[in-house]
mmCIF file with all atom_site columns, N, CA and C in Angstrom:
data_model
loop_
_atom_site.group_PDB
_atom_site.id
_atom_site.type_symbol
_atom_site.label_atom_id
_atom_site.label_alt_id
_atom_site.label_comp_id
_atom_site.label_asym_id
_atom_site.label_entity_id
_atom_site.label_seq_id
_atom_site.pdbx_PDB_ins_code
_atom_site.Cartn_x
_atom_site.Cartn_y
_atom_site.Cartn_z
_atom_site.occupancy
_atom_site.B_iso_or_equiv
_atom_site.pdbx_formal_charge
_atom_site.auth_seq_id
_atom_site.auth_comp_id
_atom_site.auth_asym_id
_atom_site.auth_atom_id
_atom_site.pdbx_PDB_model_num
ATOM 1   N N  . MET A 1 1  ? -2.587  0.899   9.194  1.00 0.00 ? 1  MET A N  1
ATOM 2   C CA . MET A 1 1  ? -3.380  -0.262  8.941  1.00 0.00 ? 1  MET A CA 1
ATOM 3   C C  . MET A 1 1  ? -4.776  -0.071  8.285  1.00 0.00 ? 1  MET A C  1
ATOM 4   N N  . GLY A 1 2  ? -5.242  1.099   8.315  1.00 0.00 ? 2  GLY A N  1
ATOM 5   C CA . GLY A 1 2  ? -6.568  1.360   7.595  1.00 0.00 ? 2  GLY A CA 1
ATOM 6   C C  . GLY A 1 2  ? -6.451  0.996   6.099  1.00 0.00 ? 2  GLY A C  1
ATOM 7   N N  . PHE A 1 3  ? -5.356  1.407   5.447  1.00 0.00 ? 3  PHE A N  1
ATOM 8   C CA . PHE A 1 3  ? -5.261  1.107   3.932  1.00 0.00 ? 3  PHE A CA 1
ATOM 9   C C  . PHE A 1 3  ? -5.103  -0.337  3.699  1.00 0.00 ? 3  PHE A C  1
ATOM 10  N N  . GLN A 1 4  ? -4.498  -0.981  4.669  1.00 0.00 ? 4  GLN A N  1
ATOM 11  C CA . GLN A 1 4  ? -4.269  -2.558  4.532  1.00 0.00 ? 4  GLN A CA 1
ATOM 12  C C  . GLN A 1 4  ? -5.557  -3.106  4.579  1.00 0.00 ? 4  GLN A C  1
ATOM 13  N N  . LEU A 1 5  ? -6.618  -2.566  5.263  1.00 0.00 ? 5  LEU A N  1
ATOM 14  C CA . LEU A 1 5  ? -7.862  -3.256  5.374  1.00 0.00 ? 5  LEU A CA 1
ATOM 15  C C  . LEU A 1 5  ? -8.505  -3.150  3.837  1.00 0.00 ? 5  LEU A C  1
ATOM 16  N N  . GLY A 1 6  ? -8.343  -1.994  3.301  1.00 0.00 ? 6  GLY A N  1
ATOM 17  C CA . GLY A 1 6  ? -8.704  -1.840  1.877  1.00 0.00 ? 6  GLY A CA 1
ATOM 18  C C  . GLY A 1 6  ? -8.124  -2.816  0.891  1.00 0.00 ? 6  GLY A C  1
ATOM 19  N N  . LEU A 1 7  ? -6.755  -3.147  1.237  1.00 0.00 ? 7  LEU A N  1
ATOM 20  C CA . LEU A 1 7  ? -6.124  -4.028  0.236  1.00 0.00 ? 7  LEU A CA 1
ATOM 21  C C  . LEU A 1 7  ? -6.569  -5.403  0.375  1.00 0.00 ? 7  LEU A C  1
ATOM 22  N N  . ALA A 1 8  ? -6.946  -5.726  1.662  1.00 0.00 ? 8  ALA A N  1
ATOM 23  C CA . ALA A 1 8  ? -7.304  -6.925  1.885  1.00 0.00 ? 8  ALA A CA 1
ATOM 24  C C  . ALA A 1 8  ? -8.710  -7.255  1.097  1.00 0.00 ? 8  ALA A C  1
ATOM 25  N N  . ALA A 1 9  ? -9.586  -6.283  0.897  1.00 0.00 ? 9  ALA A N  1
ATOM 26  C CA . ALA A 1 9  ? -10.843 -6.534  0.267  1.00 0.00 ? 9  ALA A CA 1
ATOM 27  C C  . ALA A 1 9  ? -10.756 -6.356  -1.276 1.00 0.00 ? 9  ALA A C  1
ATOM 28  N N  . GLU A 1 10 ? -9.620  -5.732  -1.746 1.00 0.00 ? 10 GLU A N  1
ATOM 29  C CA . GLU A 1 10 ? -9.527  -5.683  -3.263 1.00 0.00 ? 10 GLU A CA 1
ATOM 30  C C  . GLU A 1 10 ? -8.422  -6.522  -3.697 1.00 0.00 ? 10 GLU A C  1
ATOM 31  N N  . ASN A 1 11 ? -8.828  -7.520  -4.555 1.00 0.00 ? 11 ASN A N  1
ATOM 32  C CA . ASN A 1 11 ? -7.978  -8.405  -5.164 1.00 0.00 ? 11 ASN A CA 1
ATOM 33  C C  . ASN A 1 11 ? -7.645  -8.282  -6.481 1.00 0.00 ? 11 ASN A C  1
ATOM 34  N N  . GLY A 1 12 ? -7.973  -7.220  -7.226 1.00 0.00 ? 12 GLY A N  1
ATOM 35  C CA . GLY A 1 12 ? -7.990  -7.071  -8.624 1.00 0.00 ? 12 GLY A CA 1
ATOM 36  C C  . GLY A 1 12 ? -6.726  -6.128  -9.105 1.00 0.00 ? 12 GLY A C  1
ATOM 37  N N  . PHE A 1 13 ? -5.764  -5.834  -8.154 1.00 0.00 ? 13 PHE A N  1
ATOM 38  C CA . PHE A 1 13 ? -4.776  -4.970  -8.659 1.00 0.00 ? 13 PHE A CA 1
ATOM 39  C C  . PHE A 1 13 ? -3.548  -5.716  -9.441 1.00 0.00 ? 13 PHE A C  1
ATOM 40  N N  . GLY A 1 14 ? -3.410  -6.946  -9.133 1.00 0.00 ? 14 GLY A N  1
ATOM 41  C CA . GLY A 1 14 ? -2.291  -7.737  -9.756 1.00 0.00 ? 14 GLY A CA 1
ATOM 42  C C  . GLY A 1 14 ? -1.004  -7.694  -8.825 1.00 0.00 ? 14 GLY A C  1
ATOM 43  N N  . ARG A 1 15 ? -0.102  -8.578  -9.188 1.00 0.00 ? 15 ARG A N  1
ATOM 44  C CA . ARG A 1 15 ? 1.076   -8.859  -8.402 1.00 0.00 ? 15 ARG A CA 1
ATOM 45  C C  . ARG A 1 15 ? 2.090   -7.587  -8.372 1.00 0.00 ? 15 ARG A C  1
ATOM 46  N N  . ASP A 1 16 ? 2.169   -6.976  -9.482 1.00 0.00 ? 16 ASP A N  1
ATOM 47  C CA . ASP A 1 16 ? 3.064   -5.887  -9.586 1.00 0.00 ? 16 ASP A CA 1
ATOM 48  C C  . ASP A 1 16 ? 2.554   -4.689  -8.683 1.00 0.00 ? 16 ASP A C  1
ATOM 49  N N  . PHE A 1 17 ? 1.302   -4.415  -8.704 1.00 0.00 ? 17 PHE A N  1
ATOM 50  C CA . PHE A 1 17 ? 0.876   -3.476  -7.695 1.00 0.00 ? 17 PHE A CA 1
ATOM 51  C C  . PHE A 1 17 ? 1.202   -3.742  -6.269 1.00 0.00 ? 17 PHE A C  1
ATOM 52  N N  . TYR A 1 18 ? 0.813   -5.002  -5.805 1.00 0.00 ? 18 TYR A N  1
ATOM 53  C CA . TYR A 1 18 ? 1.092   -5.283  -4.412 1.00 0.00 ? 18 TYR A CA 1
ATOM 54  C C  . TYR A 1 18 ? 2.615   -5.349  -4.116 1.00 0.00 ? 18 TYR A C  1
ATOM 55  N N  . ALA A 1 19 ? 3.484   -5.715  -5.063 1.00 0.00 ? 19 ALA A N  1
ATOM 56  C CA . ALA A 1 19 ? 4.927   -5.681  -4.879 1.00 0.00 ? 19 ALA A CA 1
ATOM 57  C C  . ALA A 1 19 ? 5.458   -4.314  -4.592 1.00 0.00 ? 19 ALA A C  1
ATOM 58  N N  . ALA A 1 20 ? 4.904   -3.369  -5.516 1.00 0.00 ? 20 ALA A N  1
ATOM 59  C CA . ALA A 1 20 ? 5.339   -1.947  -5.353 1.00 0.00 ? 20 ALA A CA 1
ATOM 60  C C  . ALA A 1 20 ? 4.763   -1.358  -4.085 1.00 0.00 ? 20 ALA A C  1
ATOM 61  N N  . TYR A 1 21 ? 3.573   -1.641  -3.640 1.00 0.00 ? 21 TYR A N  1
ATOM 62  C CA . TYR A 1 21 ? 2.999   -1.179  -2.444 1.00 0.00 ? 21 TYR A CA 1
ATOM 63  C C  . TYR A 1 21 ? 3.893   -1.758  -1.283 1.00 0.00 ? 21 TYR A C  1
ATOM 64  N N  . ARG A 1 22 ? 4.170   -3.013  -1.143 1.00 0.00 ? 22 ARG A N  1
ATOM 65  C CA . ARG A 1 22 ? 4.862   -3.410  -0.076 1.00 0.00 ? 22 ARG A CA 1
ATOM 66  C C  . ARG A 1 22 ? 6.328   -2.898  -0.020 1.00 0.00 ? 22 ARG A C  1
ATOM 67  N N  . GLU A 1 23 ? 6.861   -2.582  -1.173 1.00 0.00 ? 23 GLU A N  1
ATOM 68  C CA . GLU A 1 23 ? 8.210   -1.901  -1.179 1.00 0.00 ? 23 GLU A CA 1
ATOM 69  C C  . GLU A 1 23 ? 8.127   -0.542  -0.499 1.00 0.00 ? 23 GLU A C  1
ATOM 70  N N  . SER A 1 24 ? 7.146   0.177   -0.763 1.00 0.00 ? 24 SER A N  1
ATOM 71  C CA . SER A 1 24 ? 7.098   1.527   -0.243 1.00 0.00 ? 24 SER A CA 1
ATOM 72  C C  . SER A 1 24 ? 6.384   1.571   1.136  1.00 0.00 ? 24 SER A C  1
ATOM 73  N N  . HIS A 1 25 ? 5.607   0.824   1.343  1.00 0.00 ? 25 HIS A N  1
ATOM 74  C CA . HIS A 1 25 ? 4.754   0.649   2.515  1.00 0.00 ? 25 HIS A CA 1
ATOM 75  C C  . HIS A 1 25 ? 4.701   -0.627  3.083  1.00 0.00 ? 25 HIS A C  1
ATOM 76  N N  . PRO A 1 26 ? 5.795   -1.049  3.876  1.00 0.00 ? 26 PRO A N  1
ATOM 77  C CA . PRO A 1 26 ? 5.850   -2.530  4.385  1.00 0.00 ? 26 PRO A CA 1
ATOM 78  C C  . PRO A 1 26 ? 4.513   -2.766  5.130  1.00 0.00 ? 26 PRO A C  1
ATOM 79  N N  . LEU A 1 27 ? 4.104   -3.953  5.076  1.00 0.00 ? 27 LEU A N  1
ATOM 80  C CA . LEU A 1 27 ? 2.885   -4.417  5.724  1.00 0.00 ? 27 LEU A CA 1
ATOM 81  C C  . LEU A 1 27 ? 3.173   -4.589  7.275  1.00 0.00 ? 27 LEU A C  1
ATOM 82  N N  . ASP A 1 28 ? 2.196   -4.102  8.174  1.00 0.00 ? 28 ASP A N  1
ATOM 83  C CA . ASP A 1 28 ? 2.330   -4.230  9.484  1.00 0.00 ? 28 ASP A CA 1
ATOM 84  C C  . ASP A 1 28 ? 2.451   -5.653  10.015 1.00 0.00 ? 28 ASP A C  1
ATOM 85  N N  . PRO A 1 29 ? 3.182   -5.967  11.043 1.00 0.00 ? 29 PRO A N  1
ATOM 86  C CA . PRO A 1 29 ? 3.313   -7.218  11.526 1.00 0.00 ? 29 PRO A CA 1
ATOM 87  C C  . PRO A 1 29 ? 2.009   -7.803  11.804 1.00 0.00 ? 29 PRO A C  1
ATOM 88  N N  . GLY A 1 30 ? 1.721   -9.116  11.483 1.00 0.00 ? 30 GLY A N  1
ATOM 89  C CA . GLY A 1 30 ? 0.560   -9.806  11.723 1.00 0.00 ? 30 GLY A CA 1
ATOM 90  C C  . GLY A 1 30 ? -0.446  -9.525  10.568 1.00 0.00 ? 30 GLY A C  1
ATOM 91  N N  . TYR A 1 31 ? -0.069  -8.791  9.587  1.00 0.00 ? 31 TYR A N  1
ATOM 92  C CA . TYR A 1 31 ? -1.138  -8.543  8.459  1.00 0.00 ? 31 TYR A CA 1
ATOM 93  C C  . TYR A 1 31 ? -1.708  -9.840  7.909  1.00 0.00 ? 31 TYR A C  1
ATOM 94  N N  . SER A 1 32 ? -0.827  -10.803 7.746  1.00 0.00 ? 32 SER A N  1
ATOM 95  C CA . SER A 1 32 ? -1.345  -12.096 6.997  1.00 0.00 ? 32 SER A CA 1
ATOM 96  C C  . SER A 1 32 ? -2.324  -12.744 7.832  1.00 0.00 ? 32 SER A C  1
ATOM 97  N N  . SER A 1 33 ? -2.261  -12.706 9.146  1.00 0.00 ? 33 SER A N  1
ATOM 98  C CA . SER A 1 33 ? -3.344  -13.241 9.995  1.00 0.00 ? 33 SER A CA 1
ATOM 99  C C  . SER A 1 33 ? -4.534  -12.261 9.879  1.00 0.00 ? 33 SER A C  1
ATOM 100 N N  . ARG A 1 34 ? -4.436  -11.066 10.050 1.00 0.00 ? 34 ARG A N  1
ATOM 101 C CA . ARG A 1 34 ? -5.590  -10.206 10.095 1.00 0.00 ? 34 ARG A CA 1
ATOM 102 C C  . ARG A 1 34 ? -6.374  -10.150 8.820  1.00 0.00 ? 34 ARG A C  1
ATOM 103 N N  . LYS A 1 35 ? -5.686  -10.395 7.666  1.00 0.00 ? 35 LYS A N  1
ATOM 104 C CA . LYS A 1 35 ? -6.267  -10.330 6.332  1.00 0.00 ? 35 LYS A CA 1
ATOM 105 C C  . LYS A 1 35 ? -7.502  -11.151 6.335  1.00 0.00 ? 35 LYS A C  1
ATOM 106 N N  . HIS A 1 36 ? -7.379  -12.369 6.886  1.00 0.00 ? 36 HIS A N  1
ATOM 107 C CA . HIS A 1 36 ? -8.553  -13.399 7.018  1.00 0.00 ? 36 HIS A CA 1
ATOM 108 C C  . HIS A 1 36 ? -9.701  -12.733 7.730  1.00 0.00 ? 36 HIS A C  1
ATOM 109 N N  . LEU A 1 37 ? -9.422  -12.030 8.864  1.00 0.00 ? 37 LEU A N  1
ATOM 110 C CA . LEU A 1 37 ? -10.430 -11.462 9.540  1.00 0.00 ? 37 LEU A CA 1
ATOM 111 C C  . LEU A 1 37 ? -11.051 -10.222 8.779  1.00 0.00 ? 37 LEU A C  1
ATOM 112 N N  . TYR A 1 38 ? -10.300 -9.398  8.021  1.00 0.00 ? 38 TYR A N  1
ATOM 113 C CA . TYR A 1 38 ? -10.870 -8.302  7.363  1.00 0.00 ? 38 TYR A CA 1
ATOM 114 C C  . TYR A 1 38 ? -11.678 -8.985  6.132  1.00 0.00 ? 38 TYR A C  1
ATOM 115 N N  . ASN A 1 39 ? -11.407 -9.928  5.544  1.00 0.00 ? 39 ASN A N  1
ATOM 116 C CA . ASN A 1 39 ? -12.182 -10.652 4.487  1.00 0.00 ? 39 ASN A CA 1
ATOM 117 C C  . ASN A 1 39 ? -13.538 -11.229 4.980  1.00 0.00 ? 39 ASN A C  1
ATOM 118 N N  . LEU A 1 40 ? -13.455 -11.633 6.377  1.00 0.00 ? 40 LEU A N  1
ATOM 119 C CA . LEU A 1 40 ? -14.798 -12.217 6.941  1.00 0.00 ? 40 LEU A CA 1
ATOM 120 C C  . LEU A 1 40 ? -15.941 -11.306 6.889  1.00 0.00 ? 40 LEU A C  1
ATOM 121 N N  . TYR A 1 41 ? -15.627 -9.940  7.104  1.00 0.00 ? 41 TYR A N  1
ATOM 122 C CA . TYR A 1 41 ? -16.775 -9.009  6.911  1.00 0.00 ? 41 TYR A CA 1
ATOM 123 C C  . TYR A 1 41 ? -17.432 -9.171  5.609  1.00 0.00 ? 41 TYR A C  1
ATOM 124 N N  . HIS A 1 42 ? -16.673 -9.213  4.556  1.00 0.00 ? 42 HIS A N  1
ATOM 125 C CA . HIS A 1 42 ? -17.340 -9.284  3.200  1.00 0.00 ? 42 HIS A CA 1
ATOM 126 C C  . HIS A 1 42 ? -17.953 -10.549 2.931  1.00 0.00 ? 42 HIS A C  1
ATOM 127 N N  . ILE A 1 43 ? -17.456 -11.698 3.384  1.00 0.00 ? 43 ILE A N  1
ATOM 128 C CA . ILE A 1 43 ? -18.029 -13.029 3.336  1.00 0.00 ? 43 ILE A CA 1
ATOM 129 C C  . ILE A 1 43 ? -19.351 -13.015 3.942  1.00 0.00 ? 43 ILE A C  1
ATOM 130 N N  . LEU A 1 44 ? -19.427 -12.417 5.286  1.00 0.00 ? 44 LEU A N  1
ATOM 131 C CA . LEU A 1 44 ? -20.724 -12.318 5.956  1.00 0.00 ? 44 LEU A CA 1
ATOM 132 C C  . LEU A 1 44 ? -21.734 -11.416 5.448  1.00 0.00 ? 44 LEU A C  1
ATOM 133 N N  . ASN A 1 45 ? -21.224 -10.347 4.841  1.00 0.00 ? 45 ASN A N  1
ATOM 134 C CA . ASN A 1 45 ? -21.996 -9.380  4.183  1.00 0.00 ? 45 ASN A CA 1
ATOM 135 C C  . ASN A 1 45 ? -22.822 -9.925  2.870  1.00 0.00 ? 45 ASN A C  1
ATOM 136 N N  . HIS A 1 46 ? -21.917 -10.709 2.091  1.00 0.00 ? 46 HIS A N  1
ATOM 137 C CA . HIS A 1 46 ? -22.661 -11.328 0.946  1.00 0.00 ? 46 HIS A CA 1
ATOM 138 C C  . HIS A 1 46 ? -23.507 -12.439 1.364  1.00 0.00 ? 46 HIS A C  1
ATOM 139 N N  . ALA A 1 47 ? -23.266 -13.241 2.526  1.00 0.00 ? 47 ALA A N  1
ATOM 140 C CA . ALA A 1 47 ? -24.220 -14.237 2.909  1.00 0.00 ? 47 ALA A CA 1
ATOM 141 C C  . ALA A 1 47 ? -25.409 -13.594 3.464  1.00 0.00 ? 47 ALA A C  1
ATOM 142 N N  . ASN A 1 48 ? -25.330 -12.414 3.992  1.00 0.00 ? 48 ASN A N  1
ATOM 143 C CA . ASN A 1 48 ? -26.544 -11.732 4.552  1.00 0.00 ? 48 ASN A CA 1
ATOM 144 C C  . ASN A 1 48 ? -27.378 -11.240 3.398  1.00 0.00 ? 48 ASN A C  1
ATOM 145 N N  . ILE A 1 49 ? -26.738 -10.687 2.325  1.00 0.00 ? 49 ILE A N  1
ATOM 146 C CA . ILE A 1 49 ? -27.444 -10.118 1.251  1.00 0.00 ? 49 ILE A CA 1
ATOM 147 C C  . ILE A 1 49 ? -28.081 -11.246 0.326  1.00 0.00 ? 49 ILE A C  1
ATOM 148 N N  . PHE A 1 50 ? -27.211 -12.123 -0.029 1.00 0.00 ? 50 PHE A N  1
ATOM 149 C CA . PHE A 1 50 ? -27.668 -13.221 -1.017 1.00 0.00 ? 50 PHE A CA 1
ATOM 150 C C  . PHE A 1 50 ? -28.089 -14.487 -0.383 1.00 0.00 ? 50 PHE A C  1
ATOM 151 N N  . GLY A 1 51 ? -28.100 -14.712 0.875  1.00 0.00 ? 51 GLY A N  1
ATOM 152 C CA . GLY A 1 51 ? -28.450 -15.906 1.677  1.00 0.00 ? 51 GLY A CA 1
ATOM 153 C C  . GLY A 1 51 ? -28.089 -17.181 1.023  1.00 0.00 ? 51 GLY A C  1
ATOM 154 N N  . ALA A 1 52 ? -29.096 -18.029 0.683  1.00 0.00 ? 52 ALA A N  1
ATOM 155 C CA . ALA A 1 52 ? -28.713 -19.421 0.140  1.00 0.00 ? 52 ALA A CA 1
ATOM 156 C C  . ALA A 1 52 ? -27.785 -19.370 -1.076 1.00 0.00 ? 52 ALA A C  1
ATOM 157 N N  . ALA A 1 53 ? -27.956 -18.366 -1.868 1.00 0.00 ? 53 ALA A N  1
ATOM 158 C CA . ALA A 1 53 ? -27.134 -18.333 -3.112 1.00 0.00 ? 53 ALA A CA 1
ATOM 159 C C  . ALA A 1 53 ? -25.626 -18.336 -2.750 1.00 0.00 ? 53 ALA A C  1
ATOM 160 N N  . MET A 1 54 ? -25.202 -18.140 -1.523 1.00 0.00 ? 54 MET A N  1
ATOM 161 C CA . MET A 1 54 ? -23.812 -18.011 -1.212 1.00 0.00 ? 54 MET A CA 1
ATOM 162 C C  . MET A 1 54 ? -23.340 -19.493 -0.686 1.00 0.00 ? 54 MET A C  1
ATOM 163 N N  . SER A 1 55 ? -24.328 -20.428 -0.602 1.00 0.00 ? 55 SER A N  1
ATOM 164 C CA . SER A 1 55 ? -23.908 -21.800 0.010  1.00 0.00 ? 55 SER A CA 1
ATOM 165 C C  . SER A 1 55 ? -22.919 -22.446 -0.980 1.00 0.00 ? 55 SER A C  1
ATOM 166 N N  . PRO A 1 56 ? -22.173 -23.239 -0.474 1.00 0.00 ? 56 PRO A N  1
ATOM 167 C CA . PRO A 1 56 ? -21.110 -23.995 -1.250 1.00 0.00 ? 56 PRO A CA 1
ATOM 168 C C  . PRO A 1 56 ? -21.702 -24.802 -2.315 1.00 0.00 ? 56 PRO A C  1
ATOM 169 N N  . ARG A 1 57 ? -22.967 -25.301 -2.192 1.00 0.00 ? 57 ARG A N  1
ATOM 170 C CA . ARG A 1 57 ? -23.473 -26.108 -3.292 1.00 0.00 ? 57 ARG A CA 1
ATOM 171 C C  . ARG A 1 57 ? -23.860 -25.273 -4.506 1.00 0.00 ? 57 ARG A C  1
ATOM 172 N N  . HIS A 1 58 ? -23.980 -23.956 -4.307 1.00 0.00 ? 58 HIS A N  1
ATOM 173 C CA . HIS A 1 58 ? -24.447 -22.996 -5.362 1.00 0.00 ? 58 HIS A CA 1
ATOM 174 C C  . HIS A 1 58 ? -23.377 -22.393 -6.035 1.00 0.00 ? 58 HIS A C  1
ATOM 175 N N  . ARG A 1 59 ? -22.085 -22.637 -5.546 1.00 0.00 ? 59 ARG A N  1
ATOM 176 C CA . ARG A 1 59 ? -20.940 -21.997 -6.189 1.00 0.00 ? 59 ARG A CA 1
ATOM 177 C C  . ARG A 1 59 ? -20.450 -22.943 -7.361 1.00 0.00 ? 59 ARG A C  1
ATOM 178 N N  . ALA A 1 60 ? -19.888 -22.333 -8.397 1.00 0.00 ? 60 ALA A N  1
ATOM 179 C CA . ALA A 1 60 ? -19.373 -23.092 -9.546 1.00 0.00 ? 60 ALA A CA 1
ATOM 180 C C  . ALA A 1 60 ? -18.054 -23.772 -9.198 1.00 0.00 ? 60 ALA A C  1
#
């Protein structure tokens, strides 16, 4: 599950990478639900660092 946490945070690999990864290392049951929780850390961290700049009205 640890590497899956890293996969949740990194979205720049592309579809081919993720397809090959899932073929050789099937995702643990419940990953699709946990992925949102894993990403929450990064959202809260950016909100803490950048404050108001992260508010929806400042996003393009």
